[in-house]
Short mmCIF file of C-alpha atoms in Angstrom, two decimals:
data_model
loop_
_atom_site.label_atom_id
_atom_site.label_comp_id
_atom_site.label_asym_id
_atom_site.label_seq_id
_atom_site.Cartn_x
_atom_site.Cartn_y
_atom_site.Cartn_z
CA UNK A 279 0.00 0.00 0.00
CA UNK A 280 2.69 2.29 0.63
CA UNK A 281 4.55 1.49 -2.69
CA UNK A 282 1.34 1.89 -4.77
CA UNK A 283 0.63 5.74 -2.57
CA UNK A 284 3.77 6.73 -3.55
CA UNK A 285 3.41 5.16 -6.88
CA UNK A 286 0.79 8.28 -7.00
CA UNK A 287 2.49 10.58 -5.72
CA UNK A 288 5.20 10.48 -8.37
CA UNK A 289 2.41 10.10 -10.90
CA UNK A 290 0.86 13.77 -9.62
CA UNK A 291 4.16 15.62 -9.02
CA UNK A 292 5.43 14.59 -12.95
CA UNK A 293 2.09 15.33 -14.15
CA UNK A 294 1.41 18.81 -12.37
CA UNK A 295 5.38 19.80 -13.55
CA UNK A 296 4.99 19.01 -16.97
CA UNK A 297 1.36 21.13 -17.30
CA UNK A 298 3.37 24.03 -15.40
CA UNK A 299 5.98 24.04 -17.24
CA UNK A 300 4.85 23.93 -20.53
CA UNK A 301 2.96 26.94 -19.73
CA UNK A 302 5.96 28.39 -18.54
CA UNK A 303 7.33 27.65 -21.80
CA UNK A 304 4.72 28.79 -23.61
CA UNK A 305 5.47 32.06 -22.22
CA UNK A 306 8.95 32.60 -22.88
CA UNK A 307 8.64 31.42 -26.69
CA UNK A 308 5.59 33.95 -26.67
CA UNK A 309 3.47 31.68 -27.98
CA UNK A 310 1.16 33.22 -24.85
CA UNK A 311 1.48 36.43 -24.02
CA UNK A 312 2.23 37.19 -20.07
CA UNK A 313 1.14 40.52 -18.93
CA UNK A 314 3.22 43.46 -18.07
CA UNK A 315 6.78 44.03 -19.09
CA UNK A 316 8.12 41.52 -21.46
CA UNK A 317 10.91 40.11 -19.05
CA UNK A 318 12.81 38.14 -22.07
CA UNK A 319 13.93 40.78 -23.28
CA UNK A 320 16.95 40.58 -20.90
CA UNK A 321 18.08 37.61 -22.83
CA UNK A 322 17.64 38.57 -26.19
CA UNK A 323 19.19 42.02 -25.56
CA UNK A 324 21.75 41.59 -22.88
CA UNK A 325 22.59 38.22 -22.32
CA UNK A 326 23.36 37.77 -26.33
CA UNK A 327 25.32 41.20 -25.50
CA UNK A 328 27.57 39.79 -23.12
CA UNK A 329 27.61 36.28 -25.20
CA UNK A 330 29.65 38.67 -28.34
CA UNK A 331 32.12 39.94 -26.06
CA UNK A 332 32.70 36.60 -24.16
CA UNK A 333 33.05 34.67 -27.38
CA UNK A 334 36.12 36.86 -28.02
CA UNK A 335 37.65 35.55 -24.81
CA UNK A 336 37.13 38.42 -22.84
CA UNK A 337 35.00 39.74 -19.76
CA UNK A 338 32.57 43.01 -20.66
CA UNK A 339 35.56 45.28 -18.76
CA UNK A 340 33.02 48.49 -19.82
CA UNK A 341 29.84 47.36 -19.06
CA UNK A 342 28.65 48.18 -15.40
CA UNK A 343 26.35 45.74 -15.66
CA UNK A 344 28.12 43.01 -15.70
CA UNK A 345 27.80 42.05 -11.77
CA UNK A 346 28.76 38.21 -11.52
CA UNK A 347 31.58 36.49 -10.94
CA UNK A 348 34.15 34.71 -13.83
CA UNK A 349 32.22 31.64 -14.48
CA UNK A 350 29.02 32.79 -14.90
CA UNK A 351 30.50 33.27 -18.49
CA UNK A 352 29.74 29.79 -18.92
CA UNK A 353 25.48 29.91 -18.64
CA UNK A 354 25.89 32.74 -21.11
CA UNK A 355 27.79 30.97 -23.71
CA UNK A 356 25.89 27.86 -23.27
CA UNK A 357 23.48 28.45 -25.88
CA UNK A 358 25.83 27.85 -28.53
CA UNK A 359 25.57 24.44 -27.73
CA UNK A 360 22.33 24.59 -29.63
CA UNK A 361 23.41 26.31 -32.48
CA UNK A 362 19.94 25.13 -34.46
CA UNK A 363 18.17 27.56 -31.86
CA UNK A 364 18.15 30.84 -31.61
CA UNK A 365 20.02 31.94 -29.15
CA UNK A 366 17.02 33.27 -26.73
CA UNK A 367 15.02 29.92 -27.62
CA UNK A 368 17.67 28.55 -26.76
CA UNK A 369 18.85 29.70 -23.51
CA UNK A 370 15.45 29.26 -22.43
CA UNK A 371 15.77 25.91 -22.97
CA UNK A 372 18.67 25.04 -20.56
CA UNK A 373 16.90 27.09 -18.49
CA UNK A 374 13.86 24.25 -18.45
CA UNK A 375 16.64 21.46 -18.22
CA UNK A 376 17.98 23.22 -15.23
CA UNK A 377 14.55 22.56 -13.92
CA UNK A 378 13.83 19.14 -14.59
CA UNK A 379 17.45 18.18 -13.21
CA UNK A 380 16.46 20.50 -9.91
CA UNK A 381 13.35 18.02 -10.02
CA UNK A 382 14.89 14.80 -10.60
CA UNK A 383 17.28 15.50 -7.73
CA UNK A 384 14.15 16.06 -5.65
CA UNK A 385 12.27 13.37 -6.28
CA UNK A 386 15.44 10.73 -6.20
CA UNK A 387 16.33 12.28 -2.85
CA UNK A 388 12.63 12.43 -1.55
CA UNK A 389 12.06 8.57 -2.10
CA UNK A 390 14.91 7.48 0.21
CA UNK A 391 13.95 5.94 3.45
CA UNK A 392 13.34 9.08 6.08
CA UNK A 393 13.08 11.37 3.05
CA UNK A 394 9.39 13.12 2.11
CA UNK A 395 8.55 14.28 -1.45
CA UNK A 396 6.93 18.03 0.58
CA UNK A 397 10.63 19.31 -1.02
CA UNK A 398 9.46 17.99 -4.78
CA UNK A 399 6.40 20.11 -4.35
CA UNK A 400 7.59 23.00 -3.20
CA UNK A 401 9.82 23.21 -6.29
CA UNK A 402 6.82 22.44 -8.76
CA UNK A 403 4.60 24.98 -6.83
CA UNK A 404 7.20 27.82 -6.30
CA UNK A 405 8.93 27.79 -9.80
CA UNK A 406 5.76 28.80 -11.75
CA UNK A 407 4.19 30.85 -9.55
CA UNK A 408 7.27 33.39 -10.33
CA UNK A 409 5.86 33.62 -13.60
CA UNK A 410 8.56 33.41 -17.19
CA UNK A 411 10.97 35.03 -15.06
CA UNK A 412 12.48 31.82 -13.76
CA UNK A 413 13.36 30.88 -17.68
CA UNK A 414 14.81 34.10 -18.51
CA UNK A 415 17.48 34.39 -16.02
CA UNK A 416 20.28 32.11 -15.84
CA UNK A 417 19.35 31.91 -11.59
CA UNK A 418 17.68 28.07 -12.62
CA UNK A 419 21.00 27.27 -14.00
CA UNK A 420 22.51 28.29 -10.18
CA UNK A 421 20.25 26.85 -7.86
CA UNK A 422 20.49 23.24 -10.04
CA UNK A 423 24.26 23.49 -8.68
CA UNK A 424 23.03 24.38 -4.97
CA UNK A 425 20.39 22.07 -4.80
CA UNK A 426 22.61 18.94 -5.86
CA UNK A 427 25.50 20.64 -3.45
CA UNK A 428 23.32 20.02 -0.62
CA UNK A 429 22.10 17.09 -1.46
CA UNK A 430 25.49 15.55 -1.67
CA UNK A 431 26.58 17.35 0.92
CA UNK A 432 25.54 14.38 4.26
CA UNK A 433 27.44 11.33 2.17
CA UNK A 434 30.07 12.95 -0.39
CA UNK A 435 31.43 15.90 1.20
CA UNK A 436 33.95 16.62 -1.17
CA UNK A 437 31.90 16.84 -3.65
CA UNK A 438 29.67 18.85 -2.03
CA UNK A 439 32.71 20.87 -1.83
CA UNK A 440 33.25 21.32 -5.29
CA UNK A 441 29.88 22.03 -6.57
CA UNK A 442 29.64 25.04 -3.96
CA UNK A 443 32.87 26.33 -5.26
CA UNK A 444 31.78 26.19 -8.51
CA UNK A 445 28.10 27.89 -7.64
CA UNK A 446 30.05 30.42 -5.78
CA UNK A 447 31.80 31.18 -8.90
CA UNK A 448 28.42 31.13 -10.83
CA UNK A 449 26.69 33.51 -8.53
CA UNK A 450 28.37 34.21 -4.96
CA UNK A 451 25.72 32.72 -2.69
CA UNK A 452 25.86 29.62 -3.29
CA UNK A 453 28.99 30.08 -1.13
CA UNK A 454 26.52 30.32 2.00
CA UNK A 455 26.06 26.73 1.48
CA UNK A 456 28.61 26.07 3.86
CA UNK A 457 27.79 28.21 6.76
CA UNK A 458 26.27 24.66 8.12
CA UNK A 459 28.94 22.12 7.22
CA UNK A 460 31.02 20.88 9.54
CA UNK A 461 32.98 18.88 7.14
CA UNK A 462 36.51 19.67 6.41
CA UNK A 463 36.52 17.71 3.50
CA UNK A 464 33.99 19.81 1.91
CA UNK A 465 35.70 23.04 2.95
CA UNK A 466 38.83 21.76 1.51
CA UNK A 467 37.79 20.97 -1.84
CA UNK A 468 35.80 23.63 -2.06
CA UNK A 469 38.67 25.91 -1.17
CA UNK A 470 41.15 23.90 -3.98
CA UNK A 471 38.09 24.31 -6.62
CA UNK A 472 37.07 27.72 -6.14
CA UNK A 473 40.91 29.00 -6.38
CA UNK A 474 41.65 26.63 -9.34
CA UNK A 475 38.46 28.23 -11.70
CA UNK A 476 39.62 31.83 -10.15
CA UNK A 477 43.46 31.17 -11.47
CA UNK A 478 41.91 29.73 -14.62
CA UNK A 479 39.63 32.65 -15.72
CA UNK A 480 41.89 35.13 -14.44
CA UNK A 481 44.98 33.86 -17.18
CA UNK A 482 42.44 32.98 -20.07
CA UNK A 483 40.34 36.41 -19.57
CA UNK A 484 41.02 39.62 -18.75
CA UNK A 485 38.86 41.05 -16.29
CA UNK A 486 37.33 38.30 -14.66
CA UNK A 487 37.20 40.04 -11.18
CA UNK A 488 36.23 43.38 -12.60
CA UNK A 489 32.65 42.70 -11.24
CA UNK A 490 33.27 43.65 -7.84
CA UNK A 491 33.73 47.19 -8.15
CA UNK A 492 30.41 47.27 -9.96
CA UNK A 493 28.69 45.71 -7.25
CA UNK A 494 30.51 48.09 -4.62
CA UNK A 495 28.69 50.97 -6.86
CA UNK A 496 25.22 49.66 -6.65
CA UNK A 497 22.60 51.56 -4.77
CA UNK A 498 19.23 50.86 -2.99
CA UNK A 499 17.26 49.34 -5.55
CA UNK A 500 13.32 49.70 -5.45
CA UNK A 501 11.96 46.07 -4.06
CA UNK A 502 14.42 45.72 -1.61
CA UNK A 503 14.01 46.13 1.75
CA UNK A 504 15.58 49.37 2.54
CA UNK A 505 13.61 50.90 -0.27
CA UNK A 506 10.33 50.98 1.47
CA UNK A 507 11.69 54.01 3.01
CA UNK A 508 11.80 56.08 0.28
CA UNK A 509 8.52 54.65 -1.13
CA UNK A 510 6.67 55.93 1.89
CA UNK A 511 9.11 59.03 1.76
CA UNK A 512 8.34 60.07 -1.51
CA UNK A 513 4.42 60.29 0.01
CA UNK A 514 6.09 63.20 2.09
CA UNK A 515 8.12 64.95 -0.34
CA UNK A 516 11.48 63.39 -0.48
CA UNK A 517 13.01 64.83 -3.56
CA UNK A 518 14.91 61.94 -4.93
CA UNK A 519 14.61 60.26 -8.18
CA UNK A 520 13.90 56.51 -9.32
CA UNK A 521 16.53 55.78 -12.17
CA UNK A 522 18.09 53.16 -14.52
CA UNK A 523 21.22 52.45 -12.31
CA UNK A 524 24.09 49.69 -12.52
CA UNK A 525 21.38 47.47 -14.70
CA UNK A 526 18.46 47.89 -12.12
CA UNK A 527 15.87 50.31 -11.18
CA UNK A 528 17.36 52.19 -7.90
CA UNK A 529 16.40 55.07 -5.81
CA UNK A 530 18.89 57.67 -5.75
CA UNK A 531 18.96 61.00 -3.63
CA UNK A 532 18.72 62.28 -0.48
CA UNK A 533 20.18 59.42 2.58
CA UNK A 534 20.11 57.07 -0.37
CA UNK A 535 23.59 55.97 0.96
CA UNK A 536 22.50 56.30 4.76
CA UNK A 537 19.89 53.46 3.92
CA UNK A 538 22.55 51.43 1.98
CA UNK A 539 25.09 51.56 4.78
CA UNK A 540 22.61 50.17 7.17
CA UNK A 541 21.72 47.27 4.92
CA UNK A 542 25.49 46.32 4.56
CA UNK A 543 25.41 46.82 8.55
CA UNK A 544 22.50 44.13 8.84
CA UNK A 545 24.26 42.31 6.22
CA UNK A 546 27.42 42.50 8.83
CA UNK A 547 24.81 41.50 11.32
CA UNK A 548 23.64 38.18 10.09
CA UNK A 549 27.47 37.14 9.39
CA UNK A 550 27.56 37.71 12.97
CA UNK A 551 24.90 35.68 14.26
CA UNK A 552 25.65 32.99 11.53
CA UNK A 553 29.42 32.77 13.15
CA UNK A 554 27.77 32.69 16.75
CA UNK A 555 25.49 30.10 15.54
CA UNK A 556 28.66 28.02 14.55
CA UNK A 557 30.08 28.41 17.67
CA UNK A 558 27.35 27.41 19.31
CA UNK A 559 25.85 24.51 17.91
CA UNK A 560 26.46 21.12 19.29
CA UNK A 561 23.38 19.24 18.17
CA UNK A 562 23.85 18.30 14.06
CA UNK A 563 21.68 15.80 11.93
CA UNK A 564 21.62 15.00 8.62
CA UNK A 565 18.84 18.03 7.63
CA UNK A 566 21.16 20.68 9.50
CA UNK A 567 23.14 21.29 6.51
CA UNK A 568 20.33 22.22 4.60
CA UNK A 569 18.08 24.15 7.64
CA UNK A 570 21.22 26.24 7.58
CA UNK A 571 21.97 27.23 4.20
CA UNK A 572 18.38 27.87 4.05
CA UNK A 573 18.58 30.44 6.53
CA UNK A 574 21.59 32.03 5.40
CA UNK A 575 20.34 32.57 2.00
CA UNK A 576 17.25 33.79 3.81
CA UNK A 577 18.93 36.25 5.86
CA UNK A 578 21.44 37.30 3.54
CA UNK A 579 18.73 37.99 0.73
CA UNK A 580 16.36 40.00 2.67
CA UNK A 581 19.39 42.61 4.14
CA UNK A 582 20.45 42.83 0.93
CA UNK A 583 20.55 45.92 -0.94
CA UNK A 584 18.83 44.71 -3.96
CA UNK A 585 15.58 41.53 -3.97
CA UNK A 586 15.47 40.68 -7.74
CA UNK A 587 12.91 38.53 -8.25
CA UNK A 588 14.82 35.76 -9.68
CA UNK A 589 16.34 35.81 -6.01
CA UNK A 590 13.03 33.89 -4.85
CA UNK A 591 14.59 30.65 -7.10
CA UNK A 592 17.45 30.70 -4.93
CA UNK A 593 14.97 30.45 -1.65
CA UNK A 594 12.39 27.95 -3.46
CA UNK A 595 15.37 25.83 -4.37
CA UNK A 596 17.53 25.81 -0.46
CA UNK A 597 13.81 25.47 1.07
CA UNK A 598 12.72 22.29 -1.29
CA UNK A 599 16.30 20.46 0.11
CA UNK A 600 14.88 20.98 3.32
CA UNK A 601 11.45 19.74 2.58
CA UNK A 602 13.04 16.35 1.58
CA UNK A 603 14.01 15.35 4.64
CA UNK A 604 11.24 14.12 6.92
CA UNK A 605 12.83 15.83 9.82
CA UNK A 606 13.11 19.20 8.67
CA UNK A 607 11.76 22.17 10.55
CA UNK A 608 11.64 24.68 8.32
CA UNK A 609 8.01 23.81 6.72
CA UNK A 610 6.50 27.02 7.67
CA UNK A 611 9.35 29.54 6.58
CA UNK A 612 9.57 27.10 3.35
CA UNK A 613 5.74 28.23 2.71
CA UNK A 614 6.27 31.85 3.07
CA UNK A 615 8.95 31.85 0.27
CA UNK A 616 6.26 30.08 -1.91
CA UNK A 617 3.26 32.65 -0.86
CA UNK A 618 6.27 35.33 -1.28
CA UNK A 619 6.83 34.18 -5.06
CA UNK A 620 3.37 34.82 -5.49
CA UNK A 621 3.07 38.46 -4.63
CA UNK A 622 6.53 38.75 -6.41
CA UNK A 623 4.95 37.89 -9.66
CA UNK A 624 2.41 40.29 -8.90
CA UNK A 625 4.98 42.82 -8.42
CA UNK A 626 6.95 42.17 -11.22
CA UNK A 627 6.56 42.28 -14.17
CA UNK A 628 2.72 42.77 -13.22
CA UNK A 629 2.35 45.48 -10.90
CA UNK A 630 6.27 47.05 -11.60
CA UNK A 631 4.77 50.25 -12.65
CA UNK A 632 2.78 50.34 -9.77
CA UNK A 633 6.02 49.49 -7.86
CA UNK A 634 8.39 51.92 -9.53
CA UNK A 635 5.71 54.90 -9.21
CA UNK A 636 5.37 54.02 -5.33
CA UNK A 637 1.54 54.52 -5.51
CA UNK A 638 -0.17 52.20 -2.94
CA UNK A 639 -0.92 49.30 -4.98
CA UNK A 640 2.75 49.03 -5.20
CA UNK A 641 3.79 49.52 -1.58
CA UNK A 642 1.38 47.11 -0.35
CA UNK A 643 2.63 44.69 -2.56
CA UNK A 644 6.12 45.09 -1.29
CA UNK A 645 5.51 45.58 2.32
CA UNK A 646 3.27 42.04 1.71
CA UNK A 647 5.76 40.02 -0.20
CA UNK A 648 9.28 41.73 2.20
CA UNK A 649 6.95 40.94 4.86
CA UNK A 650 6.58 37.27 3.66
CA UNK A 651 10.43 37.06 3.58
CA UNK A 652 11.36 38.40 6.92
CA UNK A 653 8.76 36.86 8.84
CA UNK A 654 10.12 33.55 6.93
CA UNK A 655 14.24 34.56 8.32
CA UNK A 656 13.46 35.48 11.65
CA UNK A 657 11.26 31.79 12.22
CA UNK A 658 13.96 29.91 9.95
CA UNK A 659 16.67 31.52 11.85
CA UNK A 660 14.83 30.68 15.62
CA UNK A 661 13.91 27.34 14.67
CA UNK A 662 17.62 26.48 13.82
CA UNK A 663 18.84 27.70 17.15
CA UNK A 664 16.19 25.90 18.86
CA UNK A 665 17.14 22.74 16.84
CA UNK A 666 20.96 22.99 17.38
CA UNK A 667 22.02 25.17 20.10
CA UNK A 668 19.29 25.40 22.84
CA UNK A 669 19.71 22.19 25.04
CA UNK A 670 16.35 20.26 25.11
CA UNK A 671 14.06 20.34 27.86
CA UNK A 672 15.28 17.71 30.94
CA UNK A 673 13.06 15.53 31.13
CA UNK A 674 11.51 15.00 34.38
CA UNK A 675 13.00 12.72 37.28
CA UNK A 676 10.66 9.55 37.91
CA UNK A 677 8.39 10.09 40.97
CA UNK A 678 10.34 8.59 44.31
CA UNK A 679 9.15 5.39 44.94
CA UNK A 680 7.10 6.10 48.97
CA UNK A 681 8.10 5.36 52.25
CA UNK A 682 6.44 2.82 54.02
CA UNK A 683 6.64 2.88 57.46
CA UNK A 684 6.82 -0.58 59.02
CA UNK A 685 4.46 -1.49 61.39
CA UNK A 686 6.09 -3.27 64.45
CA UNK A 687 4.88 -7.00 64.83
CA UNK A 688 3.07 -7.83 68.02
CA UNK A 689 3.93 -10.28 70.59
#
């Protein structure tokens, strides 16, 4: 009986990803027609930028947008391994592999004794409820590394290792994988990996690293966290402006920087209480690797200075791995990143105009979905304590056995 219920199980979770995702597709190859902002154009247009200057063995040294780190050269050239596709039809296309290996990880992890299929479905619900953005940002391609990182992360450490290193060099976070692995195995070959790509890239391609001063120029951008103060500001008569900046739409102006400095401070913050949390924790099983990175992506992503909304893949994608193991605590914060993909689909590309015009629509909207997200870090982040650090309750001493007095024996 339990064979044939999971039997189903599989049956509904293939069946409900396939309908989703050939919407999805739909979407991207504009066969339907999403509303609001056509957000494929980024592909098209920029991506196939980048792809003619990479091709010629170089990084895009004069083109501030260019914010990621040496190999994420590779998702970009990747089309051309399709050459019979053009090359947005065809980066959309990896982009749906990405997501069928993300599920097939799942699902092979999920049907493992002490495992749960919950993390399966929180990838098939999450993923489309973002809307064509997932397919037209190379994020998919990311989170596909993460995802099997943590997975291998209990049994194969080093090659946990390895795969971080090379996510880190993808897209930085992935490097907050390891914030819960206690492993030095994994820290050593991530280590060895992440310095062997940098050395690589570096001698092949001039200005691999060039990204970081970029993303030391970036600004408050306007779904972030620290923007809702100049949404509500600008209600009051701040006098700033909402611009085109370092390839995103930012808020610049008046204590524009004070707000920034204070989400690097948080940002400071949550480094801190991760370390602590190192420090501290004496209780590990095999779902603490995952709880963790959860959390720090969590953390990290809602002090940062910008919330894309292809950031919510990253969070769908930690919070499935922790889904998959039976044992997991981090359920509820897992189902505020899926209601919080929602009402970022709703926000963008729907209601962006609403958004970048700060009317109310587009506040509540934000103060909803950045809501959804801290509410989700600061019960992901107590629940880990609670599971690792704070000693369980004693449990109580059996009841003393009584006295009984003995009664003297008569003559």
């Amino acid at each position: 009986m339990e064979t044939k219920g999971a039997g189903r199980s599989l049956a509904w979770v293939l069946t409900t990803w396939g309908v989703t995702r050939l919407v999805l597709l739909l979407f991207v190859f504009q066969v339907l027609v999403f509303p609001g902002p056509d957000v494929t154009s980024d592909v098209s247009v920029i991506y196939r930028g980048w792809f003619e200057v990479l091709r010629q063995g170089t990084f895009p040294l004069d083109d501030v947008t260019w914010q990621y780190p040496p190999a994420a050269a590779l998702p970009v050239l990747a089309p051309a391994v399709l050459p019979f596709l053009s090359y947005a039809h065809a980066f959309f296309m990896l982009a749906f592999l990405a997501d069928a290996a993300v599920l097939q990880l799942l699902l092979h992890a999920g049907l493992r004794p002490g495992r749960s299929l919950r993390g399966a479905w929180v990838w098939l619900a999450g993923v489309p409820l973002l809307g064509p953005t997932v397919y037209a940002r190379y994020d998919v391609m990311v989170t596909a590394v993460a995802v099997a990182a943590l997975l291998a992360g209990v049994r194969r450490p080093r090659v946990m290792g390895a795969l971080t290193a090379f996510g880190a060099m993808l897209k930085v976070w992935p490097a907050l994988l390891l914030v819960g692995c206690f492993r030095r195995r994994a820290w050593a070959s991530a280590a060895v990996v992440a310095a062997g790509l940098a050395a690589v890239f570096t001698v092949t391609m001039p200005g691999a690293f060039s990204f970081l001063t970029f993303q030391r120029e970036r600004g408050t951008e306007v779904e972030s966290l620290g923007a809702l103060v100049f949404h509500v500001a600008r209600h009051f008569g701040w006098s700033g402006q909402v611009l085109l900046n370092y390839g995103s739409i930012e808020f610049l102006g008046p204590h524009v920087d004070q707000v920034s400095t204070v989400a690097l401070a948080l940002t400071g913050a949550v480094f801190g209480w991760l370390l602590l949390w190192r420090l501290r924790a004496t209780r590990r099983t095999p779902h603490t690797l995952a709880d963790a990175a959860f959390t720090a992506v969590l953390l990290f992503t809602v002090t940062s200075r910008v919330i894309s909304p292809q950031y919510l893949v990253w969070l769908v994608g930690t919070a499935a791995v922790c889904l998959s193991y039976r044992a997991s605590r981090m359920a509820a914060p897992a189902l505020m990143v899926v209601a919080a993909s929602f009402v970022t689909v709703l926000e963008f590309p729907l209601g962006f105009g609403h958004v970048v015009a700060s009317d109310r629509y587009g506040v509540l909207l934000l103060v909803v979905r950045n809501g959804l997200l801290v509410a989700a870090s600061l019960t992901a982040g107590r629940r880990l304590w609670r599971a690792t650090v704070t000693p369980p309750p004693a449990a109580p001493l059996p009841p003393e056995p009584a006295r009984h007095r003995e009664t003297p024996v008569s003559s």
